[in-house]
Short mmCIF file of C-alpha atoms in Angstrom, two decimals:
data_model
loop_
_atom_site.label_atom_id
_atom_site.label_comp_id
_atom_site.label_asym_id
_atom_site.label_seq_id
_atom_site.Cartn_x
_atom_site.Cartn_y
_atom_site.Cartn_z
CA MET A 1 -12.53 -19.48 18.81
CA HIS A 2 -14.32 -22.64 19.93
CA ARG A 3 -13.90 -25.74 17.78
CA ILE A 4 -16.79 -28.09 17.09
CA SER A 5 -15.90 -31.33 15.33
CA ASP A 6 -18.02 -33.25 12.86
CA GLU A 7 -18.57 -35.87 15.57
CA GLN A 8 -20.00 -33.20 17.88
CA ARG A 9 -22.23 -31.99 15.06
CA ARG A 10 -23.61 -35.51 14.66
CA ILE A 11 -24.27 -35.75 18.42
CA ARG A 12 -26.13 -32.43 18.28
CA LEU A 13 -28.15 -33.67 15.30
CA GLY A 14 -29.37 -36.76 17.13
CA ARG A 15 -30.36 -34.78 20.21
CA ARG A 16 -31.76 -31.57 18.75
CA HIS A 17 -33.58 -33.21 15.87
CA LEU A 18 -35.15 -35.62 18.37
CA LEU A 19 -33.94 -38.69 16.54
CA ALA A 20 -32.48 -40.55 19.51
CA PRO A 21 -35.10 -42.60 21.42
CA SER A 22 -34.49 -40.84 24.75
CA VAL A 23 -35.26 -37.36 23.38
CA ARG A 24 -38.16 -38.03 21.02
CA ALA A 25 -41.15 -35.71 21.15
CA TYR A 26 -44.66 -36.27 22.43
CA SER A 27 -46.44 -34.02 19.94
CA PRO A 28 -46.17 -33.32 16.20
CA VAL A 29 -45.72 -29.60 16.92
CA ALA A 30 -42.69 -30.32 19.13
CA ALA A 31 -41.30 -32.58 16.41
CA ALA A 32 -41.68 -29.81 13.83
CA ASP A 33 -40.17 -27.16 16.10
CA ALA A 34 -37.14 -29.38 16.66
CA VAL A 35 -36.21 -28.98 13.00
CA VAL A 36 -37.89 -25.55 12.59
CA ALA A 37 -39.93 -26.69 9.56
CA LEU A 38 -41.01 -29.95 7.97
CA HIS A 39 -40.79 -30.22 4.19
CA ALA A 40 -44.35 -30.47 2.86
CA THR A 41 -44.10 -30.61 -0.94
CA ASP A 42 -44.82 -34.32 -0.63
CA ALA A 43 -47.82 -34.76 1.69
CA ALA A 44 -46.48 -38.01 3.13
CA THR A 45 -43.20 -36.39 4.20
CA VAL A 46 -44.90 -34.29 6.90
CA PHE A 47 -46.25 -37.44 8.55
CA LEU A 48 -43.12 -39.54 8.06
CA SER A 49 -40.80 -36.80 9.35
CA ALA A 50 -42.99 -36.00 12.35
CA CYS A 51 -43.59 -39.63 13.31
CA ALA A 52 -39.89 -40.49 13.03
CA ARG A 53 -39.42 -38.00 15.90
CA LEU A 54 -42.41 -39.03 18.05
CA SER A 55 -42.11 -41.40 21.00
CA ALA A 56 -45.50 -42.78 19.91
CA PRO A 57 -45.94 -42.37 16.12
CA SER A 58 -49.52 -41.54 15.18
CA VAL A 59 -51.12 -40.50 11.90
CA GLN A 60 -54.14 -39.31 13.87
CA ALA A 61 -52.00 -37.01 16.05
CA VAL A 62 -50.47 -35.33 12.99
CA GLU A 63 -53.89 -34.96 11.35
CA GLN A 64 -55.24 -33.44 14.58
CA SER A 65 -52.44 -30.85 14.56
CA LEU A 66 -52.92 -30.01 10.86
CA TYR A 67 -56.68 -29.99 10.47
CA GLU A 68 -58.41 -29.76 13.84
CA ASP A 69 -56.18 -27.78 16.20
CA VAL A 70 -54.34 -26.07 13.29
CA THR A 71 -51.19 -25.93 15.42
CA LEU A 72 -49.21 -27.08 12.37
CA VAL A 73 -49.69 -25.05 9.19
CA ARG A 74 -48.38 -25.32 5.65
CA LEU A 75 -46.76 -22.24 4.12
CA LEU A 76 -45.19 -21.58 0.73
CA SER A 77 -41.97 -20.19 2.10
CA MET A 78 -38.27 -21.05 2.13
CA ARG A 79 -36.94 -21.48 -1.44
CA ARG A 80 -40.53 -21.12 -2.73
CA THR A 81 -41.16 -24.55 -1.25
CA LEU A 82 -44.07 -25.79 0.85
CA PHE A 83 -43.19 -26.33 4.52
CA ALA A 84 -45.18 -27.21 7.64
CA VAL A 85 -44.36 -25.08 10.69
CA SER A 86 -45.89 -24.49 14.09
CA ALA A 87 -48.61 -21.84 14.25
CA GLU A 88 -46.43 -20.01 16.79
CA LEU A 89 -43.54 -19.75 14.30
CA ALA A 90 -45.72 -19.14 11.22
CA PRO A 91 -45.87 -15.31 11.52
CA TYR A 92 -42.06 -15.17 11.48
CA VAL A 93 -41.82 -17.47 8.46
CA ASP A 94 -44.52 -15.43 6.75
CA ALA A 95 -42.84 -12.06 7.36
CA SER A 96 -39.28 -13.23 6.69
CA THR A 97 -39.92 -15.26 3.57
CA ALA A 98 -43.49 -16.07 2.54
CA ARG A 99 -44.64 -12.44 2.16
CA ALA A 100 -42.16 -11.69 -0.59
CA ILE A 101 -43.04 -14.94 -2.36
CA ALA A 102 -46.75 -14.11 -2.21
CA VAL A 103 -46.08 -10.73 -3.81
CA LYS A 104 -44.17 -12.41 -6.65
CA GLU A 105 -46.91 -15.02 -7.13
CA ARG A 106 -49.56 -12.29 -7.48
CA LYS A 107 -47.36 -10.22 -9.79
CA THR A 108 -46.75 -13.24 -12.02
CA LEU A 109 -50.45 -14.07 -12.26
CA LEU A 110 -51.37 -10.47 -13.06
CA SER A 111 -48.70 -10.43 -15.76
CA HIS A 112 -50.17 -13.57 -17.35
CA LEU A 113 -53.66 -12.05 -17.20
CA ALA A 114 -52.47 -8.85 -18.85
CA GLU A 115 -50.79 -10.76 -21.68
CA ASP A 116 -53.97 -12.69 -22.48
CA ALA A 117 -56.32 -11.42 -25.19
CA ASN A 118 -59.33 -11.55 -22.82
CA GLY A 119 -58.20 -8.33 -21.15
CA LEU A 120 -58.37 -9.65 -17.59
CA ASP A 121 -56.91 -7.39 -14.94
CA GLU A 122 -56.47 -6.79 -11.22
CA SER A 123 -60.16 -5.99 -10.76
CA TRP A 124 -61.13 -9.29 -12.37
CA LEU A 125 -58.74 -11.15 -10.04
CA ALA A 126 -60.09 -9.35 -6.98
CA GLU A 127 -63.67 -10.33 -7.90
CA ALA A 128 -62.61 -13.94 -8.54
CA GLU A 129 -60.88 -14.10 -5.15
CA LYS A 130 -63.91 -12.58 -3.44
CA SER A 131 -66.14 -15.23 -5.02
CA VAL A 132 -63.81 -18.05 -3.96
CA LEU A 133 -63.85 -16.83 -0.35
CA ALA A 134 -67.64 -16.58 -0.45
CA ALA A 135 -67.90 -20.13 -1.78
CA LEU A 136 -65.64 -21.40 1.00
CA ALA A 137 -67.68 -19.53 3.59
CA ALA A 138 -70.77 -21.32 2.31
CA ARG A 139 -69.21 -24.78 2.04
CA GLY A 140 -66.75 -24.73 4.93
CA SER A 141 -64.20 -26.57 2.82
CA ALA A 142 -64.02 -27.52 -0.85
CA THR A 143 -61.84 -29.12 -3.46
CA GLY A 144 -60.52 -27.17 -6.41
CA SER A 145 -63.14 -28.83 -8.63
CA GLN A 146 -65.95 -27.83 -6.29
CA LEU A 147 -64.71 -24.24 -6.20
CA SER A 148 -64.58 -24.17 -10.00
CA ALA A 149 -68.19 -25.36 -10.07
CA ASP A 150 -69.22 -22.60 -7.66
CA VAL A 151 -67.12 -19.81 -9.18
CA PRO A 152 -67.49 -19.52 -12.99
CA ALA A 153 -64.46 -17.22 -13.18
CA LEU A 154 -62.24 -20.14 -12.20
CA LYS A 155 -63.18 -21.92 -15.43
CA THR A 156 -61.50 -19.14 -17.43
CA LYS A 157 -58.61 -20.18 -19.65
CA ILE A 158 -55.74 -17.88 -20.59
CA THR A 159 -52.87 -18.06 -23.05
CA VAL A 160 -49.57 -18.15 -21.19
CA PHE A 161 -46.40 -16.86 -22.89
CA PRO A 162 -48.25 -15.83 -26.08
CA GLY A 163 -46.15 -15.73 -29.22
CA LYS A 164 -43.35 -17.87 -27.77
CA LYS A 165 -42.53 -21.42 -28.79
CA TYR A 166 -43.69 -22.65 -25.40
CA GLU A 167 -47.04 -20.81 -25.62
CA THR A 168 -49.79 -22.80 -23.93
CA MET A 169 -53.41 -22.51 -22.82
CA GLN A 170 -54.03 -22.90 -19.08
CA GLY A 171 -56.94 -22.67 -16.69
CA VAL A 172 -56.69 -20.02 -13.98
CA ALA A 173 -58.22 -22.01 -11.12
CA THR A 174 -54.96 -23.44 -9.79
CA ARG A 175 -53.19 -20.08 -10.09
CA VAL A 176 -55.92 -18.13 -8.31
CA ILE A 177 -56.07 -20.69 -5.50
CA ARG A 178 -52.27 -20.62 -5.22
CA VAL A 179 -52.26 -16.83 -4.84
CA LEU A 180 -54.95 -16.96 -2.15
CA ALA A 181 -53.00 -19.63 -0.29
CA ALA A 182 -49.74 -17.69 -0.60
CA ASP A 183 -51.54 -14.71 0.98
CA SER A 184 -52.75 -17.01 3.82
CA ARG A 185 -56.36 -16.20 3.02
CA ILE A 186 -57.06 -19.88 2.47
CA ARG A 187 -55.26 -23.00 3.69
CA ARG A 188 -55.07 -26.68 2.88
CA ASP A 189 -57.67 -28.76 4.68
CA ARG A 190 -58.00 -32.55 4.78
CA PRO A 191 -57.07 -34.31 1.53
CA ARG A 192 -59.58 -36.14 -0.60
CA GLY A 193 -57.82 -39.44 0.03
CA SER A 194 -55.56 -40.77 2.77
CA TRP A 195 -52.78 -38.90 4.57
CA THR A 196 -50.43 -39.63 1.66
CA SER A 197 -52.63 -37.71 -0.83
CA SER A 198 -51.76 -34.24 -2.13
CA GLN A 199 -55.28 -33.58 -3.47
CA PHE A 200 -56.37 -31.20 -0.73
CA ARG A 201 -59.60 -29.52 0.12
CA TRP A 202 -59.38 -25.81 0.91
CA THR A 203 -60.80 -23.74 3.72
CA ALA A 204 -60.75 -20.05 4.66
CA SER A 205 -57.93 -18.69 6.80
CA ASP A 206 -56.84 -15.41 8.36
CA PRO A 207 -53.60 -13.71 7.26
CA TRP A 208 -50.76 -13.77 9.79
CA PRO A 209 -49.98 -10.72 11.95
CA THR A 210 -47.75 -8.14 10.26
CA LEU A 211 -44.17 -8.29 11.55
CA SER A 212 -40.98 -6.55 10.51
CA ALA A 213 -39.21 -8.61 7.86
CA THR A 214 -35.84 -7.80 9.40
CA GLU A 215 -36.89 -8.87 12.89
CA ALA A 216 -38.60 -11.97 11.52
CA ARG A 217 -35.48 -13.04 9.62
CA ALA A 218 -33.41 -12.62 12.78
CA GLU A 219 -35.80 -14.80 14.80
CA LEU A 220 -35.92 -17.48 12.12
CA ALA A 221 -32.11 -17.46 11.88
CA ARG A 222 -31.83 -17.80 15.66
CA ARG A 223 -34.12 -20.83 15.75
CA TRP A 224 -32.38 -22.37 12.77
CA LEU A 225 -28.95 -22.00 14.40
CA LEU A 226 -30.24 -23.63 17.59
CA SER A 227 -31.43 -26.63 15.58
CA TYR A 228 -28.78 -26.83 12.86
CA GLY A 229 -25.77 -24.97 14.22
CA PRO A 230 -22.92 -24.98 13.86
CA ALA A 231 -23.48 -24.14 10.23
CA THR A 232 -22.20 -21.71 7.63
CA GLU A 233 -23.68 -18.66 5.99
CA SER A 234 -23.98 -20.75 2.82
CA ASP A 235 -26.01 -23.34 4.72
CA LEU A 236 -28.48 -20.75 6.00
CA LYS A 237 -28.68 -19.11 2.58
CA TRP A 238 -29.46 -22.50 1.03
CA TRP A 239 -32.15 -23.32 3.58
CA THR A 240 -33.93 -19.97 3.51
CA GLY A 241 -33.43 -18.87 -0.07
CA TRP A 242 -32.52 -15.37 1.23
CA THR A 243 -29.85 -13.20 -0.30
CA LEU A 244 -26.40 -13.41 1.24
CA GLY A 245 -26.86 -9.86 2.49
CA ASP A 246 -30.05 -10.77 4.36
CA VAL A 247 -28.37 -13.87 5.80
CA ARG A 248 -25.44 -11.83 7.14
CA LYS A 249 -27.73 -9.19 8.64
CA ALA A 250 -29.81 -11.87 10.38
CA VAL A 251 -26.74 -13.70 11.71
CA SER A 252 -25.35 -10.41 13.01
CA ALA A 253 -28.68 -9.36 14.53
CA VAL A 254 -28.89 -12.47 16.71
CA GLY A 255 -25.29 -12.13 17.86
CA ALA A 256 -24.25 -15.48 16.40
CA GLU A 257 -20.80 -16.69 17.48
CA GLU A 258 -18.12 -17.92 15.10
CA VAL A 259 -16.78 -21.44 15.68
CA GLU A 260 -14.17 -23.53 13.95
CA LEU A 261 -15.44 -26.56 12.04
CA ASP A 262 -13.55 -29.40 10.40
CA THR A 263 -14.30 -27.66 7.10
CA GLY A 264 -13.79 -24.02 8.10
CA THR A 265 -15.76 -21.31 9.92
CA GLY A 266 -19.31 -21.79 11.11
CA TYR A 267 -21.82 -20.07 13.38
CA VAL A 268 -23.84 -21.03 16.44
CA ALA A 269 -26.52 -19.21 18.43
CA PRO A 270 -25.12 -17.01 21.22
CA GLY A 271 -23.58 -19.11 24.00
CA ASP A 272 -24.26 -22.40 22.20
CA THR A 273 -20.67 -23.61 22.22
CA ALA A 274 -20.63 -26.17 25.03
CA PRO A 275 -20.02 -29.78 23.93
CA GLU A 276 -22.99 -32.15 24.00
CA GLN A 277 -22.80 -35.37 25.97
CA PRO A 278 -22.96 -38.47 23.75
CA LEU A 279 -26.37 -40.07 23.35
CA GLU A 280 -27.21 -43.73 23.39
CA PRO A 281 -26.67 -45.30 19.96
CA TRP A 282 -29.60 -44.49 17.68
CA ALA A 283 -30.99 -45.45 14.30
CA ALA A 284 -33.61 -43.74 12.15
CA LEU A 285 -35.40 -44.23 8.86
CA LEU A 286 -36.13 -40.74 7.53
CA PRO A 287 -38.29 -39.98 4.49
CA ALA A 288 -37.49 -38.29 1.22
CA LEU A 289 -36.93 -34.53 1.69
CA ASP A 290 -36.51 -34.86 5.45
CA PRO A 291 -34.92 -31.69 6.88
CA SER A 292 -32.13 -33.55 8.68
CA ALA A 293 -30.73 -34.53 5.30
CA MET A 294 -31.69 -31.39 3.37
CA ALA A 295 -31.04 -28.42 5.67
CA TRP A 296 -27.35 -27.85 4.97
CA ALA A 297 -25.78 -26.87 1.67
CA ASP A 298 -22.73 -28.94 2.67
CA ARG A 299 -23.97 -32.32 3.91
CA GLY A 300 -20.58 -33.98 4.10
CA PHE A 301 -20.48 -34.30 7.88
CA HIS A 302 -23.43 -36.70 7.95
CA LEU A 303 -22.73 -38.64 4.74
CA THR A 304 -20.55 -41.75 4.87
CA GLY A 305 -18.60 -42.09 1.65
CA ASP A 306 -19.52 -40.76 -1.76
CA HIS A 307 -23.11 -42.02 -1.90
CA SER A 308 -24.82 -38.84 -3.08
CA ALA A 309 -25.55 -40.27 -6.55
CA ALA A 310 -27.56 -43.10 -5.00
CA LEU A 311 -29.39 -41.04 -2.37
CA PHE A 312 -30.08 -37.72 -4.15
CA ASP A 313 -31.72 -36.91 -7.46
CA ARG A 314 -30.17 -34.54 -10.00
CA SER A 315 -31.84 -31.53 -8.38
CA GLY A 316 -30.40 -32.30 -4.95
CA ASN A 317 -33.58 -33.80 -3.46
CA VAL A 318 -32.79 -36.55 -0.99
CA GLY A 319 -34.61 -39.89 -1.03
CA PRO A 320 -35.52 -42.05 1.97
CA THR A 321 -32.42 -42.51 4.14
CA VAL A 322 -31.15 -44.88 6.84
CA TRP A 323 -29.24 -43.26 9.71
CA TRP A 324 -26.90 -44.53 12.39
CA ASN A 325 -25.55 -42.21 15.08
CA GLY A 326 -25.89 -39.06 12.99
CA GLN A 327 -24.66 -40.43 9.69
CA ILE A 328 -26.52 -41.59 6.61
CA VAL A 329 -25.50 -45.20 6.08
CA GLY A 330 -28.07 -46.32 3.49
CA GLY A 331 -31.50 -45.91 1.98
CA TRP A 332 -34.92 -47.52 2.30
CA ALA A 333 -38.14 -47.92 0.32
CA GLN A 334 -41.58 -49.43 0.55
CA ARG A 335 -42.51 -52.09 -1.98
CA ALA A 336 -45.93 -52.50 -3.55
CA ASP A 337 -46.90 -55.17 -1.02
CA GLY A 338 -46.10 -52.80 1.86
CA GLU A 339 -42.77 -54.34 2.85
CA ILE A 340 -40.16 -51.88 4.15
CA VAL A 341 -36.78 -52.74 2.63
CA TRP A 342 -33.40 -51.08 3.00
CA ARG A 343 -29.83 -51.29 1.84
CA LEU A 344 -26.73 -50.27 3.77
CA LEU A 345 -24.11 -48.42 1.73
CA THR A 346 -21.54 -48.78 4.49
CA GLU A 347 -21.11 -51.48 7.12
CA PRO A 348 -21.99 -50.00 10.53
CA GLY A 349 -21.83 -53.26 12.51
CA ARG A 350 -24.21 -55.70 14.19
CA GLU A 351 -25.59 -53.30 16.77
CA ALA A 352 -26.50 -50.86 14.03
CA ALA A 353 -28.09 -53.56 11.88
CA ALA A 354 -30.32 -54.67 14.76
CA ALA A 355 -31.33 -51.10 15.60
CA ILE A 356 -32.12 -50.33 11.96
CA ALA A 357 -34.26 -53.46 11.70
CA ALA A 358 -36.15 -52.37 14.82
CA GLU A 359 -36.79 -48.91 13.32
CA ALA A 360 -38.01 -50.51 10.10
CA SER A 361 -40.44 -52.60 12.12
CA ARG A 362 -41.58 -49.51 14.03
CA LEU A 363 -42.16 -47.66 10.74
CA SER A 364 -44.02 -50.56 9.20
CA GLY A 365 -46.25 -50.80 12.27
CA TRP A 366 -47.65 -47.28 12.17
CA VAL A 367 -47.69 -46.90 8.36
CA ALA A 368 -49.89 -50.01 8.26
CA ASP A 369 -51.78 -50.29 4.95
CA ALA A 370 -50.63 -46.97 3.49
CA ARG A 371 -48.38 -47.00 0.44
CA ILE A 372 -45.63 -44.41 0.06
CA THR A 373 -43.99 -43.37 -3.20
CA PRO A 374 -41.77 -40.26 -2.95
CA ARG A 375 -42.61 -37.45 -5.35
CA PHE A 376 -38.92 -37.06 -6.23
CA ARG A 377 -37.54 -40.54 -6.77
CA THR A 378 -33.88 -41.36 -6.34
CA PRO A 379 -31.77 -44.17 -7.85
CA LEU A 380 -31.52 -46.30 -4.70
CA GLU A 381 -35.20 -45.91 -3.82
CA ARG A 382 -36.22 -47.00 -7.33
CA GLU A 383 -33.87 -49.94 -7.23
CA LEU A 384 -35.15 -51.15 -3.85
CA THR A 385 -38.78 -51.10 -4.98
CA THR A 386 -38.01 -53.49 -7.82
#
């Protein structure tokens, strides 16, 4: 059995995640493919993660990919979380993960409708969806408020969890739009504000081609292993949200090879056991929820010391991080006046300090006047902003 050390894993991370200067990408799609999927719950993360991996960071290039060329698309997928993936990979993500989530989303909404005293049912939902699609066809794109103005059904309110202590009255607009988006019949268009805004307009979309869920899971696992391997079954289960049974079937289907890690047994894509040549020293400032910090269940190989309490929130969401040669050595934040500030939690040396300062300057340059506040705030990020 081949052995791959933690040091080799860190070398692979810098190369395959396109974080070292010599291997950075020229397009947002290539940057996304390098890490399979970009976390998109926080709108700013897509831009920050992509631009950290671009040789020439550009908000306009990411917007072009998302809204004009539509070569990057957002899908409610792994772990019922919003991710941005390449349009080429999207059918596999849809079939392996997003389809099942869409079914659950629709089932949940129909359950809430049935519990409400208004007697709304599947036919009512189908008519509401038809009206939303018609409104989008007429407008081209629209905000949720504009759709509610065009479609009276979206102004309907229902009682959720009737008879329980947490009973509440809710509007259906957000839920209906969410179901349509989960089914890929609509997609997020340009936001109302800047690239950091999560208040999106919506536009019509076509559902992805139908693929076998089993084959799609195998393809997604193969790509994930090429980007994140060596990794464990637990790591892949964490990233995808699949059952352990589905993970094992996918790993077996792609012919993944077992390797020995510093912490036990891991897997790599077939034939991917050769050692990587060391890269030039590299530094990176990655945003909250960046996949390079979030994609493994066990993140010990790229953490220096016991700094999880400072860098992660109680739910396991990572904040903005500072990297040196494949390890997280600190955190960063943006203050109200736009200044990028950081703190090192370990002392990596003068060369590292200079490289980190250069990356901070690079980040500040392309972010320009935008202001970034992570959706999930972590102790160190909060402390740095004050």
